[in-house]
Short mmCIF file of C-alpha atoms in Angstrom, two decimals:
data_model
loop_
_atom_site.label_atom_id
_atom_site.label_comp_id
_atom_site.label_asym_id
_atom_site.label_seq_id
_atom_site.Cartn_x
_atom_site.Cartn_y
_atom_site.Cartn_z
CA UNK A 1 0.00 0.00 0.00
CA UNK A 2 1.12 3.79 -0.54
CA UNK A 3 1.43 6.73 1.66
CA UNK A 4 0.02 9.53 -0.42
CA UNK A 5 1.87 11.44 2.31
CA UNK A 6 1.89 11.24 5.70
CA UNK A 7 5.45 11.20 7.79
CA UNK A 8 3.33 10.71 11.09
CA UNK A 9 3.33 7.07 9.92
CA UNK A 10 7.04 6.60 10.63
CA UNK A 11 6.67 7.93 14.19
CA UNK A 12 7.60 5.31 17.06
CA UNK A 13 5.11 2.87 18.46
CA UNK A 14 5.61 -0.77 19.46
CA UNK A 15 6.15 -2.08 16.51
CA UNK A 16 8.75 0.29 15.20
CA UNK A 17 12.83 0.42 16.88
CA UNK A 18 13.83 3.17 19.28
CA UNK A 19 16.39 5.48 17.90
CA UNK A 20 19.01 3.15 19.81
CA UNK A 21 19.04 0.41 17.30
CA UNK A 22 20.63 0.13 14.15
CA UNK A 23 19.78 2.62 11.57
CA UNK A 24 16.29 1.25 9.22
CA UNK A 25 16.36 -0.02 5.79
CA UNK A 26 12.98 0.26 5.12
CA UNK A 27 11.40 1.70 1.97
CA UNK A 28 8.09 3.56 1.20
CA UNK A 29 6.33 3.08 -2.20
CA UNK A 30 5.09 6.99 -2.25
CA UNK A 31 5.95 10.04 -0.77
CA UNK A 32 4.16 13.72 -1.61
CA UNK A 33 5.17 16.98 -0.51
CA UNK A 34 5.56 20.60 -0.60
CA UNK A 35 9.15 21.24 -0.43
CA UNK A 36 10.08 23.66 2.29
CA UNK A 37 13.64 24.02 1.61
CA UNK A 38 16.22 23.12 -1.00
CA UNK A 39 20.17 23.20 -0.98
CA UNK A 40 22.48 23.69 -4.07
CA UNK A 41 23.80 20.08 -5.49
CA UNK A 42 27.50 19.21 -4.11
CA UNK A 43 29.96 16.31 -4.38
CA UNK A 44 31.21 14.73 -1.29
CA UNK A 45 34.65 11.94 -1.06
CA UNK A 46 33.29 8.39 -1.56
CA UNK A 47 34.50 6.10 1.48
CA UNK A 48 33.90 2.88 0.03
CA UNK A 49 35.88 3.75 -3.14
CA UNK A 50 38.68 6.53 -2.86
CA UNK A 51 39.56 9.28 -5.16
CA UNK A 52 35.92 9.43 -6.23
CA UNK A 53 33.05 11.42 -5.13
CA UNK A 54 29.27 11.00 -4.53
CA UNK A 55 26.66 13.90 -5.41
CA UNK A 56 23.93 14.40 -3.88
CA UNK A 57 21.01 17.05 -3.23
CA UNK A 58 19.24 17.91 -0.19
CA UNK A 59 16.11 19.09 0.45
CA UNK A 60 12.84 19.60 3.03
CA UNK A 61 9.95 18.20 2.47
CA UNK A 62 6.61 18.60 4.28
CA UNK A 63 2.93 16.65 4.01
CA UNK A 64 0.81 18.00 6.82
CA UNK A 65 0.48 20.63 9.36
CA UNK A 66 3.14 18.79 11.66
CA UNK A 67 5.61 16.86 9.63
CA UNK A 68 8.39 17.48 7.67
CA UNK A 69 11.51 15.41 7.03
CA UNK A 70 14.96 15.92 5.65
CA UNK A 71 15.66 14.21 2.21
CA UNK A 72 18.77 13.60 0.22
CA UNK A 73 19.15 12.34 -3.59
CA UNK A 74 22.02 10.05 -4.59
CA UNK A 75 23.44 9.96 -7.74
CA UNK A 76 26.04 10.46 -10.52
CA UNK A 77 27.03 14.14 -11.66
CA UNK A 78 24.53 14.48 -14.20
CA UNK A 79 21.41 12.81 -12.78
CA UNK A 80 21.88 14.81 -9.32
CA UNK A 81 21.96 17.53 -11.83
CA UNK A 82 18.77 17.00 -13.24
CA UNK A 83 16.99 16.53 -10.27
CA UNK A 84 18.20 19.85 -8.85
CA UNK A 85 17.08 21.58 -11.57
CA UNK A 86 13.59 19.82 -11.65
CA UNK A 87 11.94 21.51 -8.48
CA UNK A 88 12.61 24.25 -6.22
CA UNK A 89 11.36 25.65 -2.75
CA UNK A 90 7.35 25.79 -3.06
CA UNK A 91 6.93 23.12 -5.75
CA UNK A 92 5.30 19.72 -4.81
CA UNK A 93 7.13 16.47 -5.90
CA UNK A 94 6.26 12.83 -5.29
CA UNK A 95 8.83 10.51 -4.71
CA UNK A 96 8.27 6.81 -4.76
CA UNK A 97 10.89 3.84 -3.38
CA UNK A 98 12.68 6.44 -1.10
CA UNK A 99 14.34 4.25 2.05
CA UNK A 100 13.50 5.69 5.57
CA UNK A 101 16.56 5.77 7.69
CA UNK A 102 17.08 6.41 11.33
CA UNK A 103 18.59 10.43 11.86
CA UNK A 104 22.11 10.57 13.80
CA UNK A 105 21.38 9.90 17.45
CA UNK A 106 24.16 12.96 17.88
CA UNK A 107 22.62 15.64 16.11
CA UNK A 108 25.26 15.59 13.26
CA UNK A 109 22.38 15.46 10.19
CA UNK A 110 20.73 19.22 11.26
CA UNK A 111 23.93 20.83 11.77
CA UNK A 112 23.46 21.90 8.47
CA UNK A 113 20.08 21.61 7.70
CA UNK A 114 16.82 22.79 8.96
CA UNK A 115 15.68 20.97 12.22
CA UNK A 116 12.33 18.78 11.71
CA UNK A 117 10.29 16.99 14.19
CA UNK A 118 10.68 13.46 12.68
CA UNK A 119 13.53 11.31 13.73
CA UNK A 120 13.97 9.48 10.41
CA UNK A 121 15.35 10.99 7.36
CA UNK A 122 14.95 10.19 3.27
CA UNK A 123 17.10 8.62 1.06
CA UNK A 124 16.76 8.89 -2.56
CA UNK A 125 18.83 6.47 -4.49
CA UNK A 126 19.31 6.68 -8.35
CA UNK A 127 19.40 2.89 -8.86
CA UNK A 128 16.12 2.44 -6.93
CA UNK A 129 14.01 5.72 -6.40
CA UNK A 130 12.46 8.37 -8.54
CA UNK A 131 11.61 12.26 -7.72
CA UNK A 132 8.99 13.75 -10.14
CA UNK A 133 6.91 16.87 -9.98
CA UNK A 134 3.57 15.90 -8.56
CA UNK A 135 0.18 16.40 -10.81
CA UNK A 136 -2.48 15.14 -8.88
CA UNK A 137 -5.84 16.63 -8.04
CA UNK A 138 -4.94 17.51 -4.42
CA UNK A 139 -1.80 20.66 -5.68
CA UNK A 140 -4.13 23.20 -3.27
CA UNK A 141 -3.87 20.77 -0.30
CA UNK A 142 0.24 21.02 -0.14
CA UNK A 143 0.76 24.08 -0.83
CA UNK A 144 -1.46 25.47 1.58
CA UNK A 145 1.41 24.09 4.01
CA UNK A 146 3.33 26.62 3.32
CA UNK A 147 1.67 28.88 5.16
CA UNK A 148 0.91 26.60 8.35
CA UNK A 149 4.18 27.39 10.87
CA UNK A 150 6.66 25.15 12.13
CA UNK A 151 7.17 27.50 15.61
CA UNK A 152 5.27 28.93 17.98
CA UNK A 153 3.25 31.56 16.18
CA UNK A 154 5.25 34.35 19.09
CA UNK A 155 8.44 33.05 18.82
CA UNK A 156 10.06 35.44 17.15
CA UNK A 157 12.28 38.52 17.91
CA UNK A 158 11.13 42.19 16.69
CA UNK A 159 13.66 43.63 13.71
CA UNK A 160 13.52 46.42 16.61
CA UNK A 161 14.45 43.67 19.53
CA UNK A 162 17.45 42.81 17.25
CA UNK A 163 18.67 46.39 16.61
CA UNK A 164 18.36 46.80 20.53
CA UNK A 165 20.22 44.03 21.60
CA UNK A 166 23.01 44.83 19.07
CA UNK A 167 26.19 43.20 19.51
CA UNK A 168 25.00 40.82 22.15
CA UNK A 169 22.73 38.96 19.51
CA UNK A 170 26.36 38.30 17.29
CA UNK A 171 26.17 35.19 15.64
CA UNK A 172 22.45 34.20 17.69
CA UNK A 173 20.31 31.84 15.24
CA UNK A 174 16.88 33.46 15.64
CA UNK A 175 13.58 33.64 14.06
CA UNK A 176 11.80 36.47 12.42
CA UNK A 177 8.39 37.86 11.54
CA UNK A 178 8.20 40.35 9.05
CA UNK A 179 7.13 42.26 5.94
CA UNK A 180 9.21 42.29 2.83
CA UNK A 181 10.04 45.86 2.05
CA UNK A 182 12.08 45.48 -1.18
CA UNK A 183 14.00 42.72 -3.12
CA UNK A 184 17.51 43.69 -4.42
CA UNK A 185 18.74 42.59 -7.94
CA UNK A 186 20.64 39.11 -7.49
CA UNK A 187 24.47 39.52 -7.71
CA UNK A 188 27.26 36.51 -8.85
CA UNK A 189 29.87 36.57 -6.28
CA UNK A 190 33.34 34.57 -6.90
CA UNK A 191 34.49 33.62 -3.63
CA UNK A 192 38.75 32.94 -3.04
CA UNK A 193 38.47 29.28 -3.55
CA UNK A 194 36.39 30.08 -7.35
CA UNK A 195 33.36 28.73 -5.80
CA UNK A 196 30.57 30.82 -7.78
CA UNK A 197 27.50 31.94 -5.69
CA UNK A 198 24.28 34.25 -5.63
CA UNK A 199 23.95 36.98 -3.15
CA UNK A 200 20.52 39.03 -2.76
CA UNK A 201 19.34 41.12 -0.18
CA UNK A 202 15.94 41.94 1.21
CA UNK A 203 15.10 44.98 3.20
CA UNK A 204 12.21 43.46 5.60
CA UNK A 205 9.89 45.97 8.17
CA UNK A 206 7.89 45.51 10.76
CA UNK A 207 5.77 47.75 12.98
CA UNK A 208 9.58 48.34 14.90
CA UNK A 209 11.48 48.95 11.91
CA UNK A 210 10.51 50.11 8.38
CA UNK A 211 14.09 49.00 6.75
CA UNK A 212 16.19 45.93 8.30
CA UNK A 213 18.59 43.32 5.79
CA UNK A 214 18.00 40.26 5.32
CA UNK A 215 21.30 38.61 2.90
CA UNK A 216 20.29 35.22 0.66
CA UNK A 217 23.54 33.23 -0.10
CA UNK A 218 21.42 30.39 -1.35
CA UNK A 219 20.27 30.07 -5.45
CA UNK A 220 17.49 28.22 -4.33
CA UNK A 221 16.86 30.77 -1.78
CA UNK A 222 17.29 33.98 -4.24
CA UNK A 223 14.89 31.79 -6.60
CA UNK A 224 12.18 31.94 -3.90
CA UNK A 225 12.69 35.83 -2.75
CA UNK A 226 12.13 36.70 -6.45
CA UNK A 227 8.57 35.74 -6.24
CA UNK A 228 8.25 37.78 -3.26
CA UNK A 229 5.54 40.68 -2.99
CA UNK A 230 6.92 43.83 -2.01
CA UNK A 231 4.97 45.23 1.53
CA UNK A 232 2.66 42.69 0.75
CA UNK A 233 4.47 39.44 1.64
CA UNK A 234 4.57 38.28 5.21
CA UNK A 235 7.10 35.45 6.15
CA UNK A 236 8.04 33.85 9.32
CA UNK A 237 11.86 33.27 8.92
CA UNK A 238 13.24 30.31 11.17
CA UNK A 239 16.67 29.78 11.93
CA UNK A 240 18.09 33.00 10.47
CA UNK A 241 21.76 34.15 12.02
CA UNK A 242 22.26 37.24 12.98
CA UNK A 243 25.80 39.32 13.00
CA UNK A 244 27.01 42.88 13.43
CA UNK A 245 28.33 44.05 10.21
CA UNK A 246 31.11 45.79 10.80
CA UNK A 247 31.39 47.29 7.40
CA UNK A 248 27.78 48.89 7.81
CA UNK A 249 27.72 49.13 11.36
CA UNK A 250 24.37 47.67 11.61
CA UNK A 251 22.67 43.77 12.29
CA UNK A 252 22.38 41.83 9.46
CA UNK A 253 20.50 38.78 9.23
CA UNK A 254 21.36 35.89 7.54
CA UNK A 255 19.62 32.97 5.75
CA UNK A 256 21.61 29.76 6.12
CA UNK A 257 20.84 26.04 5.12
CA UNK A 258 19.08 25.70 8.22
CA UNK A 259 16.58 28.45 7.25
CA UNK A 260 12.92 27.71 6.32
CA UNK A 261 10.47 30.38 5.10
CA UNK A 262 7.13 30.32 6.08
CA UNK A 263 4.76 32.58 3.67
CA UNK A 264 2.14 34.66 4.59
CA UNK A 265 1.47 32.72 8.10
CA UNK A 266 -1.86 31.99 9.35
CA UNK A 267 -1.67 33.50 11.99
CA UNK A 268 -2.82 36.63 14.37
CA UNK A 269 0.84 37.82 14.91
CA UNK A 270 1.03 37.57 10.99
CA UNK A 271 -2.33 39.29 9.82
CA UNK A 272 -1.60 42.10 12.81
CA UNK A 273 1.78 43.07 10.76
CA UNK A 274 0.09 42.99 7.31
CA UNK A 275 -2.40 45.20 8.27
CA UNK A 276 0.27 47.30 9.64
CA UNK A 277 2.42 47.10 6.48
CA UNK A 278 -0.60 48.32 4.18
CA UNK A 279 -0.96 51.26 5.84
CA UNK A 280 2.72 52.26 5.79
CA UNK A 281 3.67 54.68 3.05
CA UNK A 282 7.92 53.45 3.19
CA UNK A 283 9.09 56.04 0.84
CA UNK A 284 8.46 58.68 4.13
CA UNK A 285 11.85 59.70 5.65
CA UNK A 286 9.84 61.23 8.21
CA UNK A 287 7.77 58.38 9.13
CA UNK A 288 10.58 55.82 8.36
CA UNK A 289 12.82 57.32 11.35
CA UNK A 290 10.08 57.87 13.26
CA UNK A 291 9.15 53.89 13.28
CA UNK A 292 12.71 53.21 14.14
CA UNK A 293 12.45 53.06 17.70
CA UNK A 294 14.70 50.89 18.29
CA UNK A 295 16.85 53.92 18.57
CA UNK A 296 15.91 54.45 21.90
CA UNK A 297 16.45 51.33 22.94
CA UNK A 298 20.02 50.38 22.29
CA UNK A 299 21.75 49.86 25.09
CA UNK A 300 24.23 52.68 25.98
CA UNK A 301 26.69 50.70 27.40
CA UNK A 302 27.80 49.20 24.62
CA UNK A 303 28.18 52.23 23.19
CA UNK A 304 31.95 53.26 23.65
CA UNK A 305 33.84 55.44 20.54
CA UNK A 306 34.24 59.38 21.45
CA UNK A 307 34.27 61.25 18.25
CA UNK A 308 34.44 65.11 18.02
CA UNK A 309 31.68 66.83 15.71
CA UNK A 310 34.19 67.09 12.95
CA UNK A 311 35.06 63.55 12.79
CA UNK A 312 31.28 63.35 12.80
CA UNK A 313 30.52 65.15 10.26
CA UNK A 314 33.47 63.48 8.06
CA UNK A 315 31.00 60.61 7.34
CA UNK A 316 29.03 62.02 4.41
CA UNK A 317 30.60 60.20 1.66
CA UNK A 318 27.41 58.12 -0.15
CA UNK A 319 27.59 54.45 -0.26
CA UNK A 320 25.67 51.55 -1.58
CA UNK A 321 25.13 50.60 1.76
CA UNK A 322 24.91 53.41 3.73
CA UNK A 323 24.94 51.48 7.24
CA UNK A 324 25.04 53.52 10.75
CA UNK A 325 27.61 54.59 13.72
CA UNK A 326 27.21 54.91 17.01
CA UNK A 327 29.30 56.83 19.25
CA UNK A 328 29.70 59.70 22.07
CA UNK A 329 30.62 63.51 22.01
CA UNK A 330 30.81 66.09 24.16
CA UNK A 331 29.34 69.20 22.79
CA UNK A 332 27.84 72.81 23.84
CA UNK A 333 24.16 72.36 23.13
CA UNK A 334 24.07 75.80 21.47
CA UNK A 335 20.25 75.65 19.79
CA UNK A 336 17.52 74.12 21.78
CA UNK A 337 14.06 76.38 21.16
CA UNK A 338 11.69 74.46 23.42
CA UNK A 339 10.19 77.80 24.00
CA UNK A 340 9.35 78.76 20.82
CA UNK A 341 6.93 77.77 17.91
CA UNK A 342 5.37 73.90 19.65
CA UNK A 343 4.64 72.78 16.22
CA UNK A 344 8.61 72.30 16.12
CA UNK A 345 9.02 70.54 19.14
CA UNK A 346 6.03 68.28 19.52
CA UNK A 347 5.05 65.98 16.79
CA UNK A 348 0.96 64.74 16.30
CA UNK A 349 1.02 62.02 14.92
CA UNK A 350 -2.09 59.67 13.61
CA UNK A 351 -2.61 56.63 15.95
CA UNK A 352 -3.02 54.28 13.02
CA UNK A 353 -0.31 54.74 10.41
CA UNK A 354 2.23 57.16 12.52
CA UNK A 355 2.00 60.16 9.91
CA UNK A 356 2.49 63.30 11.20
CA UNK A 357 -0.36 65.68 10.51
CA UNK A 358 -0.03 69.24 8.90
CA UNK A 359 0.05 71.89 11.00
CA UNK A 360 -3.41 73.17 11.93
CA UNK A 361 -5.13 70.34 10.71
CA UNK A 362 -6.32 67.19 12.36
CA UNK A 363 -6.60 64.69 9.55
CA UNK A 364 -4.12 62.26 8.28
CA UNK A 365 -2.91 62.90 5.24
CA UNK A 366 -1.44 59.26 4.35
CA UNK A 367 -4.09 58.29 1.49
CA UNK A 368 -2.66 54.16 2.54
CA UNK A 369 -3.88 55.41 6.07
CA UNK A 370 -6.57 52.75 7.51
CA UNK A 371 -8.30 56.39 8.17
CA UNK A 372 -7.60 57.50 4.62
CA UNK A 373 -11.40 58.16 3.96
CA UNK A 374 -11.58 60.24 7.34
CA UNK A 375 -9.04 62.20 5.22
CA UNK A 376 -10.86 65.72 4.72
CA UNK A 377 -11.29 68.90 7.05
CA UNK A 378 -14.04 68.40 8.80
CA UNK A 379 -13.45 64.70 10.26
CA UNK A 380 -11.03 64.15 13.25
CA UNK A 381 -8.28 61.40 13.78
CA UNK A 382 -7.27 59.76 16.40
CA UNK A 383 -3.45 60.66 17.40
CA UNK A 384 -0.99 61.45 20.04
CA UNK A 385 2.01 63.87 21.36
CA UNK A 386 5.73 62.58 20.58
CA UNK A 387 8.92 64.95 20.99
CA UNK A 388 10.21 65.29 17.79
CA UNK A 389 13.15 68.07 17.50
CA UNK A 390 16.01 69.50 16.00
CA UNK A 391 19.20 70.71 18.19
CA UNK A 392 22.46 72.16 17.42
CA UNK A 393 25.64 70.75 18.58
CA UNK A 394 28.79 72.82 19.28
CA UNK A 395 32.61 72.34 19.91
CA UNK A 396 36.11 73.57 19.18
CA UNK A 397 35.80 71.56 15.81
CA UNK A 398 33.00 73.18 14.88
CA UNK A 399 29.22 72.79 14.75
CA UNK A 400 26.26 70.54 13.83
CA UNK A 401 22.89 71.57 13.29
CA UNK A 402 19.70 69.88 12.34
CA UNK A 403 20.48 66.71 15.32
CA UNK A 404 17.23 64.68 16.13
CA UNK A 405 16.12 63.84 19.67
CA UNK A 406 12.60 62.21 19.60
CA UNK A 407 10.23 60.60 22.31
CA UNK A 408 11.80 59.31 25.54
CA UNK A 409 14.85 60.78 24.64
CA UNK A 410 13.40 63.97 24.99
CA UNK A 411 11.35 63.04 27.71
CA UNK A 412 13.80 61.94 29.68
CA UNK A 413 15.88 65.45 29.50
CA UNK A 414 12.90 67.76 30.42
CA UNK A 415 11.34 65.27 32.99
CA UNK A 416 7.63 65.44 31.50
CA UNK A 417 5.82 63.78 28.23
CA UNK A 418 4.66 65.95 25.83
CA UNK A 419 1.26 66.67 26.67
CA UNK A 420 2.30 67.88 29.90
CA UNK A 421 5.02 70.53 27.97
CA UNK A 422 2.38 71.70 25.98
CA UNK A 423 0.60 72.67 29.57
CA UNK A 424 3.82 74.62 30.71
CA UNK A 425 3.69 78.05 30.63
CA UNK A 426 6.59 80.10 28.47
CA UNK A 427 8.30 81.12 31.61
CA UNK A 428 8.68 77.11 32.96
CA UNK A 429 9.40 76.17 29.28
CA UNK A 430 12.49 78.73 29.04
CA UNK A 431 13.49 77.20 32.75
CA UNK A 432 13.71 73.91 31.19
CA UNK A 433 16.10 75.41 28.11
CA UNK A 434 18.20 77.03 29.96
CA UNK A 435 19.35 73.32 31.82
CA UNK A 436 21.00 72.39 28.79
CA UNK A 437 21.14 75.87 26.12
CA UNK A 438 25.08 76.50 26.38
CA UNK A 439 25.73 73.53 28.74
CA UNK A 440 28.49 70.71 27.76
CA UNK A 441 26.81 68.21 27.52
CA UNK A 442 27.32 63.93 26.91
CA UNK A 443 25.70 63.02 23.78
CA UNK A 444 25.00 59.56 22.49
CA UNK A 445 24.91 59.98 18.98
CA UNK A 446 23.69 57.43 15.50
CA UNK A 447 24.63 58.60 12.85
CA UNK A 448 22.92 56.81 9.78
CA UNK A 449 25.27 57.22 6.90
CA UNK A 450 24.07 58.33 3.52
CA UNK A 451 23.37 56.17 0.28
CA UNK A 452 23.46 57.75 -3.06
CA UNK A 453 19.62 57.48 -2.77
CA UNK A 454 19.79 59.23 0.34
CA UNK A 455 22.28 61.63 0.28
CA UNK A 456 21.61 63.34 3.67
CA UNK A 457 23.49 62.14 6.84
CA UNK A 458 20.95 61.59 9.80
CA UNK A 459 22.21 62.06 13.02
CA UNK A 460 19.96 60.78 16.08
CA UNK A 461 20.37 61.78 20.01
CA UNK A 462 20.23 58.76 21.66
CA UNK A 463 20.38 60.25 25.26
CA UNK A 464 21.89 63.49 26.40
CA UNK A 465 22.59 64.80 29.90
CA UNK A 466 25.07 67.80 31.58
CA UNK A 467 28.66 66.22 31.19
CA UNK A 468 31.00 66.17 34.59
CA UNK A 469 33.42 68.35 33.91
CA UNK A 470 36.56 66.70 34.78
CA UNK A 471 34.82 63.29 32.53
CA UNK A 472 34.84 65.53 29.35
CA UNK A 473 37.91 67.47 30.21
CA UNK A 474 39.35 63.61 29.64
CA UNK A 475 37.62 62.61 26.68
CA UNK A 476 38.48 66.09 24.63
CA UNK A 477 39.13 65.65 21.35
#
């Protein structure tokens, strides 16, 4: 009889070994699947005759909401070849005559492939085994597993979380929820040893973080991203590793063989950020650094380069990258007009899609807003009262104007939100300038370094406070 696809039947029972006994030979007429992930084809040395090599191709496969196995196809050069190029991540193949072997009771088979819940693996032999694209009437059925997770539908970090925790995430395997933003042009990279590969990266949001990389090494993996949606795909990324990128001075995720991509999740994590992402209009500076909050919440301590402002203002060279820096000065605070126009210090901002509204009026002006048809005169939005401000930094180097300080950065400084400042009377408001108007202060500082399609250098306060004299009399540069 044959399994039209169900790995559940190979799970342990009494009739069935424990993982403790020699490894099964035991083979399975049919197999179906949707394939969840898909390696490149590689050789490997032969043991049982040396100076020759075996090829093989690996890939994921999965039948039902809670099963998915590892596979690998055995072969000469050019039928490993052929099978590669018949299917890739999404398609649904059948296999029939595939052996079911006990997995490595050490772990060694997922070190370099996605984890699964079975503990039996595929073999695909050439001699005795086919793989074929599957055309039966039930396509719908598998690839609606594609959407159906393979985590906990919260276990996930926040592009934001990531940005926060900074270096102390270096090298973490993690998974990720979000939107794709954009998908860059694939690029052929030669590495040292000649070993040819594909390199494409993603820009992914979410409701922490309109723009955050995601880097494909994989061909199968670039093959997949180019079907992507942009702002209109969701995927649950598993197993990603994250690094600080020195170069950009930024996290970076990457995909690895272990990584799976779930698309467009069912899920209420999942339809929460969709809704989120339609209503974002990304090609808004104003709103894209406003959504960045992780800002705020990188820790400090790790924080540890002095620059003066003229080494600050040194980066504005454009790059393909662009990237960010983070660092301390100590500077005069010699512009800070909290007592003038509020419109320039406070921010209102619409509750659903974080636009800032035009002065005087109190509709959103986003037309992708959720409130867009509220979006005349005479009909009020919902929104609240952020800091949002521009300051001007000064030392023996020289000066830099036009520096950012939003929120709880802000906050934190004057000791009230906003809505109680915009209660304060001018006299209490010029009390509160004159605490830090003139004052050397310690500055935390990002600096987000330009692209040639951003040409402007954007330099975020972080946290700023009166510096002890004799602690910047030390650090002057």
């Amino acid at each position: 009889m044959a399994w039209s696809a169900n790995f559940d039947d190979f799970n342990i029972d009494d009739n069935w070994p424990s993982p403790a006994q020699p490894q099964l030979d035991f083979y399975v007429q049919v197999i179906i699947g949707v394939v969840l992930a898909k390696e490149e084809p590689r050789a490997i040395p032969s043991k049982k005759n040396p100076g020759t090599e075996l090829y093989l191709v690996s890939f994921t496969l999965r039948d039902s909401p809670v099963d998915f196995i590892n596979a690998t196809c055995w072969g000469n050069e050019l039928h490993i070849q052929q099978v590669a190029e018949l299917f890739h991540i999404g398609d649904i193949v059948e296999i029939c005559n595939a052996q079911i072997a006990s997995k490595p009771s050490d772990g060694s088979d997922e070190r370099f492939r996605p984890w699964t819940p079975s503990l039996y693996q595929l073999n695909i032999s050439e001699n005795h085994s086919t793989v074929k694209l599957y055309g039966g009437w039930s396509v719908d059925k598998y690839y609606s597993l594609q959407s159906i997770p393979i985590k906990a539908s919260n276990d996930f970090y926040t592009l934001g979380d990531i940005i926060a925790n900074g270096q102390n995430l270096h090298n973490a395997v993690v998974n990720l929820l979000a939107v794709v933003r954009s998908v860059g042009s694939p690029k052929d990279i030669v590495t040292k040893n000649k070993k040819h590969l594909k390199r494409c990266e993603v820009k992914l949001l979410d409701e922490t973080c309109l723009s955050f990389p995601l880097v494909l090494w994989s061909i199968e993996q670039v093959i997949l991203a180019q079907s992507w949606t942009t702002q209109d795909q969701v995927i649950f990324v598993a197993d990603a590793r994250v690094n600080y990128d020195d170069y950009k001075k930024c996290m970076v995720a990457t995909a690895t063989s272990k990584t799976i991509f779930i698309l467009n999740p069912d899920t209420r994590e999942a339809h929460s950020l969709y809704t989120f992402a339609q209503s974002v209009d990304t090609s808004e500076d104003d709103l894209k650094e406003m959504l960045d909050v992780a800002n705020s919440e990188i820790d400090l301590n790790t924080i540890t380069n002095v620059y003066n402002l003229e080494q600050l203002k040194a980066k504005v060279e454009p790059t393909n990258e662009g990237g960010t820096d983070l660092g301390i000065t100590y500077a005069y605070v010699t512009n800070f007009d909290i007592d003038g126009e509020t419109e320039k210090v406070i921010a209102r901002r619409c509750t659903k899609c974080r636009m800032r509204l035009e002065k005087n009026k109190l509709s959103c002006s986003n037309q992708n807003c959720p409130l867009g048809f509220l979006n005349d005169d005479t009909m009020e939005v919902d929104y609240d009262m952020q800091f949002d401000m521009g300051l001007t930094l000064s030392d023996c180097t020289g000066s830099m104007h036009y520096c950012r300080a939003y929120g709880s950065v802000v906050e934190k400084m004057l000791g009230c939100t906003a809505d109680e400042f915009q209660k304060y009377d001018d006299k209490k408001k010029t009390q509160l300038k004159w605490k830090f108007l003139l004052e050397k202060c310690k500055l935390y500082i990002k600096v987000t370094l330009p692209r040639f399609d951003r040409p402007n250098t954007l330099t975020r306060i972080l946290d700023c406070q009166v510096a002890n004299p004799q602690e910047a009399l030390v650090n002057q540069r």
